[in-house]
XYZ file of C-alpha atoms in Angstrom:
390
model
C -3.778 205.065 20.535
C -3.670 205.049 24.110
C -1.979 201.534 24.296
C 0.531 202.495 21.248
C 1.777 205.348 23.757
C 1.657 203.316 26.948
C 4.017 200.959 24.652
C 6.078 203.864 23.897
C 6.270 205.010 27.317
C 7.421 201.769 29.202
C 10.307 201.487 26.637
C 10.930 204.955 26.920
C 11.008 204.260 30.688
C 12.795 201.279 30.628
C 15.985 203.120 28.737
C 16.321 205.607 31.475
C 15.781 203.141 33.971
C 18.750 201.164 32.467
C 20.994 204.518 32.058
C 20.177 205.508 35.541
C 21.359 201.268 36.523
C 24.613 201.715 34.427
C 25.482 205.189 36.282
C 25.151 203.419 39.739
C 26.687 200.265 38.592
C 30.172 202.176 37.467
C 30.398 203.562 40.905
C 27.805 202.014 43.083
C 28.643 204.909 45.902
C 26.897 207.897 43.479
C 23.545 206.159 44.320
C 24.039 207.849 47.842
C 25.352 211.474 46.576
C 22.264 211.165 44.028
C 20.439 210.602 47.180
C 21.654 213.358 49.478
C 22.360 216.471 47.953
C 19.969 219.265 47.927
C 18.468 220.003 44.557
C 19.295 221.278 42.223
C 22.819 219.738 42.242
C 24.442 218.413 39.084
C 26.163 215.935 39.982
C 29.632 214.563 37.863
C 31.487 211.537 37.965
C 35.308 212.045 36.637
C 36.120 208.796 36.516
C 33.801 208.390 33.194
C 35.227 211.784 31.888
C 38.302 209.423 31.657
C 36.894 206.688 30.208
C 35.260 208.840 27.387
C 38.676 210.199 26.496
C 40.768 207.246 26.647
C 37.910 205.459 24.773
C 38.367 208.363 22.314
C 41.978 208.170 22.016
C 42.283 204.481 21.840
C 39.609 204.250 18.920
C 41.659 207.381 17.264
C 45.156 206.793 17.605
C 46.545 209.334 15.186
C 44.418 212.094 16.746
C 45.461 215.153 19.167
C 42.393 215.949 21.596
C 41.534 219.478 22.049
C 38.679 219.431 24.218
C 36.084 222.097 23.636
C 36.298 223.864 27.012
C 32.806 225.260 25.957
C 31.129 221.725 26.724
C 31.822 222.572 30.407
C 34.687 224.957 31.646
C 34.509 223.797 35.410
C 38.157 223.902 36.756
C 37.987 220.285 37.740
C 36.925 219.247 34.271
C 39.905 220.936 32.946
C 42.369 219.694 35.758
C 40.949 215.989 35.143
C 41.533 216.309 31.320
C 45.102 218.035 32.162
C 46.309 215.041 33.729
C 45.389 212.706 30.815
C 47.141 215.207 28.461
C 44.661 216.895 26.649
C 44.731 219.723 24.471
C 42.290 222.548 24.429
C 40.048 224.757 21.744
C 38.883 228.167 23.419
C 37.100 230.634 21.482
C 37.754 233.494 24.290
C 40.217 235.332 26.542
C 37.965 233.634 29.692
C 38.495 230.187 28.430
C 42.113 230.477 27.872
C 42.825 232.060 30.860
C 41.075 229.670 32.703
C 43.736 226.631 30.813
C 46.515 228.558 31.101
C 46.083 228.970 35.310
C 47.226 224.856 34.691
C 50.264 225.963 33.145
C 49.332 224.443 29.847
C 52.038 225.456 26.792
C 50.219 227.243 24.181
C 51.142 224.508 21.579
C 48.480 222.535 23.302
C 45.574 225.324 22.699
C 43.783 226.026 19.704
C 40.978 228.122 18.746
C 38.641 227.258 15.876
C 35.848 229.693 15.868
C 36.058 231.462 12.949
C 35.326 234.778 13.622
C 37.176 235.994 17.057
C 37.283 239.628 18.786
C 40.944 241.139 18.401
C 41.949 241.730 21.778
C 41.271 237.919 22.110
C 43.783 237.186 18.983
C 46.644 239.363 20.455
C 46.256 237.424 23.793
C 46.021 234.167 22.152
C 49.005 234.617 20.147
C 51.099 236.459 23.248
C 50.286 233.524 25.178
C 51.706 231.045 22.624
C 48.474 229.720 20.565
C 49.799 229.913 17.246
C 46.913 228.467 14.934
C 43.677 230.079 14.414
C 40.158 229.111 12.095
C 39.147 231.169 9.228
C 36.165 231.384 6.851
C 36.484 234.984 5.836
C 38.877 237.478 4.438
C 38.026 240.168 7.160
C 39.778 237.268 9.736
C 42.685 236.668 7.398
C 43.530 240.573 7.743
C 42.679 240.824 11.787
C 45.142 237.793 12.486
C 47.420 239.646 10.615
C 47.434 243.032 12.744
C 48.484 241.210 15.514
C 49.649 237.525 14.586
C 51.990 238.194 11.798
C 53.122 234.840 11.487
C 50.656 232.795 12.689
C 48.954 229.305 11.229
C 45.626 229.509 9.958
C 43.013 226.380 9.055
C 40.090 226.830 6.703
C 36.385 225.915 7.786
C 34.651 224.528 5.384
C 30.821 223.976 5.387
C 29.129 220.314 5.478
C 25.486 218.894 5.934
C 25.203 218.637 9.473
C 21.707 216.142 8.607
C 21.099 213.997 11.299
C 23.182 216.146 14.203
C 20.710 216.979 17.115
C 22.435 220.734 17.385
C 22.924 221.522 13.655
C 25.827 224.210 13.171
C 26.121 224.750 9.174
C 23.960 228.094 8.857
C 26.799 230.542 10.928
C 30.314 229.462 9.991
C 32.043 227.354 6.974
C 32.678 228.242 3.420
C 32.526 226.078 0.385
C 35.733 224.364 -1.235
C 36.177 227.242 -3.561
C 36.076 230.363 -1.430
C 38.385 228.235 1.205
C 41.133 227.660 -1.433
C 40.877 231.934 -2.286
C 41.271 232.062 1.278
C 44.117 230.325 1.739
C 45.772 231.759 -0.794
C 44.897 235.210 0.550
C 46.165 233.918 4.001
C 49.786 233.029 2.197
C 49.851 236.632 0.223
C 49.369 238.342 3.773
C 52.129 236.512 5.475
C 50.621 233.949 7.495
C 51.273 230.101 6.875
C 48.367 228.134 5.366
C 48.089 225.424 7.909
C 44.892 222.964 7.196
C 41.633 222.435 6.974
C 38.575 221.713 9.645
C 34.431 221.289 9.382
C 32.135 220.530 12.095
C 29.318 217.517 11.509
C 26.913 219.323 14.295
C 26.945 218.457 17.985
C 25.419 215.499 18.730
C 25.973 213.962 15.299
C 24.147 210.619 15.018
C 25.015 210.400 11.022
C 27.694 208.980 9.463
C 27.567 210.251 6.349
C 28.499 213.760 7.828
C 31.662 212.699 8.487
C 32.248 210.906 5.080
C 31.333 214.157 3.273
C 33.590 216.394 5.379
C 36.289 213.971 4.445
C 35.939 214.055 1.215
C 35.700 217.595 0.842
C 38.292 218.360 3.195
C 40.327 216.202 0.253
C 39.300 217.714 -2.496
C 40.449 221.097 -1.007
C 43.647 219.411 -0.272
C 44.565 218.335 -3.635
C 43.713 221.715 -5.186
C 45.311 223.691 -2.547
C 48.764 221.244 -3.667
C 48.061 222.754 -7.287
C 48.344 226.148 -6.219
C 51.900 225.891 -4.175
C 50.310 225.336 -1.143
C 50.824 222.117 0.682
C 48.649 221.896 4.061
C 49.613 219.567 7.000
C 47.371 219.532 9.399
C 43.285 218.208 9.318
C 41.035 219.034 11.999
C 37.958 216.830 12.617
C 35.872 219.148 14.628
C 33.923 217.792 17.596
C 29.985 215.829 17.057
C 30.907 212.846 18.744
C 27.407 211.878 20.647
C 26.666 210.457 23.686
C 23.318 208.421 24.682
C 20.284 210.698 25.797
C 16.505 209.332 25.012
C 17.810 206.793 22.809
C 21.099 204.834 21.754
C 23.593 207.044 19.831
C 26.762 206.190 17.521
C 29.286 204.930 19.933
C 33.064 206.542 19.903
C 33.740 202.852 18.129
C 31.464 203.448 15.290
C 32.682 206.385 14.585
C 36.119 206.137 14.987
C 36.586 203.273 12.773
C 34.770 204.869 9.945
C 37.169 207.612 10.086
C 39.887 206.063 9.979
C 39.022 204.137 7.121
C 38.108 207.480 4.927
C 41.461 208.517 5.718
C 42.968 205.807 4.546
C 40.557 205.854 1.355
C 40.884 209.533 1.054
C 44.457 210.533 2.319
C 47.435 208.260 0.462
C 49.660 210.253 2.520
C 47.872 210.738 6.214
C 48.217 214.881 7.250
C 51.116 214.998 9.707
C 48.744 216.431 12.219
C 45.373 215.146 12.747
C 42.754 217.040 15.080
C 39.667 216.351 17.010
C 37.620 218.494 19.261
C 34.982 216.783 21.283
C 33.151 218.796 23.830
C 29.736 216.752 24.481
C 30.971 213.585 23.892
C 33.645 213.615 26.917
C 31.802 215.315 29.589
C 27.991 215.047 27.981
C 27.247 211.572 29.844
C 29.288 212.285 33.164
C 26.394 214.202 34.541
C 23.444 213.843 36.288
C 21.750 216.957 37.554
C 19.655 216.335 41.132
C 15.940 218.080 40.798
C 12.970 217.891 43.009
C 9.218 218.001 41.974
C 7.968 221.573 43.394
C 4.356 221.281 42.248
C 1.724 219.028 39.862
C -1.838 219.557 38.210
C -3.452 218.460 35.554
C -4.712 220.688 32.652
C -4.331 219.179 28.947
C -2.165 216.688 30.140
C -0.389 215.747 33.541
C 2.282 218.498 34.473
C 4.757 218.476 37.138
C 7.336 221.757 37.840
C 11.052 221.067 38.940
C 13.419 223.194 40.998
C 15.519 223.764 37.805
C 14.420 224.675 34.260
C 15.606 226.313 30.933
C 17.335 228.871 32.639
C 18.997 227.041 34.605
C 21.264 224.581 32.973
C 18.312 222.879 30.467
C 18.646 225.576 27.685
C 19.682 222.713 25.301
C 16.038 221.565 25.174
C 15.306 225.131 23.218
C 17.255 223.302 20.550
C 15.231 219.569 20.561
C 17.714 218.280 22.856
C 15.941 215.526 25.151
C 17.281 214.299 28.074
C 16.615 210.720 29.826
C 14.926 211.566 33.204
C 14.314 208.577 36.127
C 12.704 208.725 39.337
C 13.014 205.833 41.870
C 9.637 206.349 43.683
C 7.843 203.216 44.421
C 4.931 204.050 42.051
C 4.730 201.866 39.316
C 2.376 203.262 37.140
C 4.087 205.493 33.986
C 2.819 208.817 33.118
C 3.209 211.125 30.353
C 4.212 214.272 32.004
C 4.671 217.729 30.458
C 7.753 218.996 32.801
C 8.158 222.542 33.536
C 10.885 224.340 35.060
C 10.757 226.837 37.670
C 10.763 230.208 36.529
C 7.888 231.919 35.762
C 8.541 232.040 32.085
C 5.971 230.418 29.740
C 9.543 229.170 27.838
C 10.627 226.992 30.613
C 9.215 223.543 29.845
C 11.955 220.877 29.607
C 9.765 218.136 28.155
C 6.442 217.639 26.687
C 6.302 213.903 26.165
C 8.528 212.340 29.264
C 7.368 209.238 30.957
C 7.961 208.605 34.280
C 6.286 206.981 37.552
C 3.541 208.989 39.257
C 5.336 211.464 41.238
C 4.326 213.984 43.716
C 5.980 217.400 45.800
C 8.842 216.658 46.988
C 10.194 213.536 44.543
C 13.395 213.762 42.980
C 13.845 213.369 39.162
C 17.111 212.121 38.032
C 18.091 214.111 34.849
C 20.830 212.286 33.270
C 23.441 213.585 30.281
C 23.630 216.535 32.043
C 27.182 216.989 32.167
C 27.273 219.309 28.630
C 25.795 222.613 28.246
C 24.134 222.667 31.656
C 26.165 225.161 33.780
C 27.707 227.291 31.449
C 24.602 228.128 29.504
C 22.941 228.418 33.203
C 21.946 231.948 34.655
C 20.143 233.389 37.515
C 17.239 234.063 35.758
C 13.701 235.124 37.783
C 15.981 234.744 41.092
C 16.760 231.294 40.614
C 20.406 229.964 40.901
C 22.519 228.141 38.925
C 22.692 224.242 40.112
C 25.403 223.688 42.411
C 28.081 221.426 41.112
C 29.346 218.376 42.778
C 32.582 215.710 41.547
C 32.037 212.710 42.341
C-alpha cells in the first residue's frame, strides 16, 4: 500500500509540476511575480483569459458569450472581456452595475437565475436587459409587475452526473411544467423567448450536454404545437478547466455540440447562448500562499496563510486544486493542508502531495482564478488575498 500511494503521489506531483511549467512557459516573467509578492496574493494572467475566450468562440462560432460575472467580478476581468466583446449574465443589481460602469448596452446582459428579487428586475429592465430565466409561475407574474414586455427563457432540469459542482437540486423544471410555463408567460403578456439548462460547473461529462440538447428539442417541437415558436437556446455555462487531473478541453466539447445541433435542430435557433464563468477565468489564476506552521499527528499537516475562508470555499464542494512548491526537497509527502483560521472546517486538502516543506515555503495553488475572491471573506481576522494582473 505504501508504494501504490507513493505511485499515486509522484504522478499526482508530476501534473502540478507540469501545470505550474505551462503557467511560466506562457509568460516566462510570472515566475518572478509568483516569486515576489507577499502571500496571500492571487495572482492572474489576462492574457490566458483571452485565450480561453477566443478558444471558446472559435470552437463555437454560432454562439454569443455571456460571461458569468459570478466566476470572478474583478473590474479588470470585466474590462479585459469588454474589449473582446463579450456579453454578460448577472443575477444582481451589484453585478450589473458593476458592467454597466463600462458602458455596456443592455442587449449585451442577460440574467438567467431563475428566481430574482424585484427591485433587481425593475433595474434590469430600466437599464435595458430585456430577457430574463424562469422555472416558476410566481417569476412569470413578478417580471410582469415591472417588465411588461419583456423575453423570458425556460430552465429546464438535466443530470448534472459527472459535473464537479452539481446544480440540478435548486433550479430547472421538467419538459412538461416548462411548456405550461411558457404558455402562462404568453397569456400574461410577455414574449416566450427560449429555452436554457445548466450541465453543472465543472462538467467533465458529455452526455450532460447531449441530454440537455435533446430535451431542450423536445420542448421545442411541442412548444411549435401550441402557437409558440421560440428563437433563442441558451447553453448554460460547465465548460471545465484542468485542476488535479486533465478535463474535457473547450475542443471536445464544442464539437460535440455542434454536432447535436445539427442532429437535433434542422433549423439552428436564430440565437444561440453560452455562459461560461469557470472555464474563462478558472485557469488564469494562481493564488501565492506561504507555509505558517507543520506537525505531524495522523498524518503530516502543514497550515497556509489562506484557507476556506479565504478564497478556497470551493473545496467544501470536492473541488481539488493542483498545488506546487519549488523547494529543493525532493522527497513527496502526503500532506493534510489546513488553512489559517481557527476553524476545524478550514482544511483545503487531505490527500495533496508535495515536496517536504517547512515555515516559511510558498505553495503555488493553481486554478485559482474562479470562485476564489468573491466567495472570500474576512473571516477570524484574516483578509481576503490581494489580487494582482499580470
Amino acid at each position: 500500500m505504501p508504494e501504490k500511494l507513493l505511485e499515486i503521489g509522484s504522478f499526482q506531483y508530476s501534473f502540478a509540476q507540469k501545470y505550474f511549467s505551462d503557467i511560466t512557459f506562457r509568460k516566462p516573467f510570472i515566475l518572478d511575480v509568483l516569486k515576489s509578492v507577499k502571500t496571500p496574493t492571487l495572482v492572474i494572467d489576462l492574457s490566458r483569459i483571452k485565450e480561453r475566450y477566443n478558444e471558446l468562440q472559435n470552437t463555437l462560432k454560432e454562439a454569443k458569450i455571456y460571461y458569468a460575472v459570478k466566476a470572478n467580478d474583478h473590474q479588470e476581468i470585466l474590462a479585459t472581456l469588454n474589449s473582446l466583446g463579450s456579453g454578460y449574465e448577472v443575477a444582481s443589481s451589484w453585478e450589473l452595475e458593476k458592467v454597466l460602469r463600462f458602458g455596456v448596452d443592455g442587449s449585451r446582459i442577460i440574467s438567467s437565475n431563475p428566481v430574482k428579487p424585484l427591485d433587481f428586475i425593475d433595474y434590469a429592465y430600466k437599464s435595458g436587459i430585456k430577457a430574463f430565466s424562469i422555472d416558476s409561475f410566481k417569476e412569470i407574474e413578478k417580471i410582469k409587475s415591472v417588465a411588461p414586455r419583456a423575453r423570458v427563457y425556460v430552465r429546464l432540469i438535466v443530470p448534472n452526473e459527472g459535473s464537479d459542482w452539481p446544480l440540478t437540486n435548486k433550479f430547472g423544471v421538467d419538459v412538461d411544467t416548462a411548456l405550461e410555463l411558457l404558455e402562462y408567460a404568453k397569456y400574461q403578456g410577455l414574449i416566450p423567448y427560449g429555452i436554457t439548462f445548466h450541465v453543472g460547473s465543472q462538467c467533465n461529462n458529455l452526455k450532460n450536454w447531449f441530454i440537455g440538447i435533446k430535451t431542450s428539442w423536445e420542448l421545442w417541437e411541442k412548444a411549435i404545437y401550441r402557437g409558440i415558436k421560440l428563437t433563442m437556446l441558451n447553453l448554460g455555462g460547465g465548460i471545465p478547466i484542468n485542476y488535479q487531473y486533465e478535463s474535457l478541453s473547450i475542443d471536445d466539447i464544442g464539437s460535440y455540440i455542434e454536432a447535436l445541433l445539427k442532429k437535433y435542430f434542422l433549423i439552428k435557433p436564430v440565437e444561440i447562448q453560452i455562459e461560461p464563468g469557470r472555464g474563462v477565468v478558472g485557469d488564469a489564476g494562481v493564488l501565492v500562499s506561504s507555509v505558517i506552521g507543520k506537525t505531524i499527528k495522523d498524518s503530516h499537516w502543514i497550515y497556509l496563510d489562506t484557507g476556506v475562508f479565504n478564497g478556497l470555499a470551493e473545496v467544501l464542494g470536492g473541488i481539488n486544486y493542483p498545488m506546487y512548491s519549488d523547494t529543493i526537497n525532493k522527497d513527496i509527502i502526503q500532506y493534510t493542508i489546513a488553512g489559517v483560521s481557527c476553524d476545524s472546517m478550514d482544511i483545503i486538502s487531505k490527500n495533496t502531495y508535495l515536496p517536504e516543506l517547512d515555515v516559511g515555503d510558498r505553495v503555488y495553488i493553481m486554478a485559482a482564478g474562479a470562485y476564489t475572491t468573491v466567495y472570500a471573506a474576512n473571516f477570524n481576522g484574516f483578509g481576503v488575498p490581494e489580487v494582482v494582473f499580470v
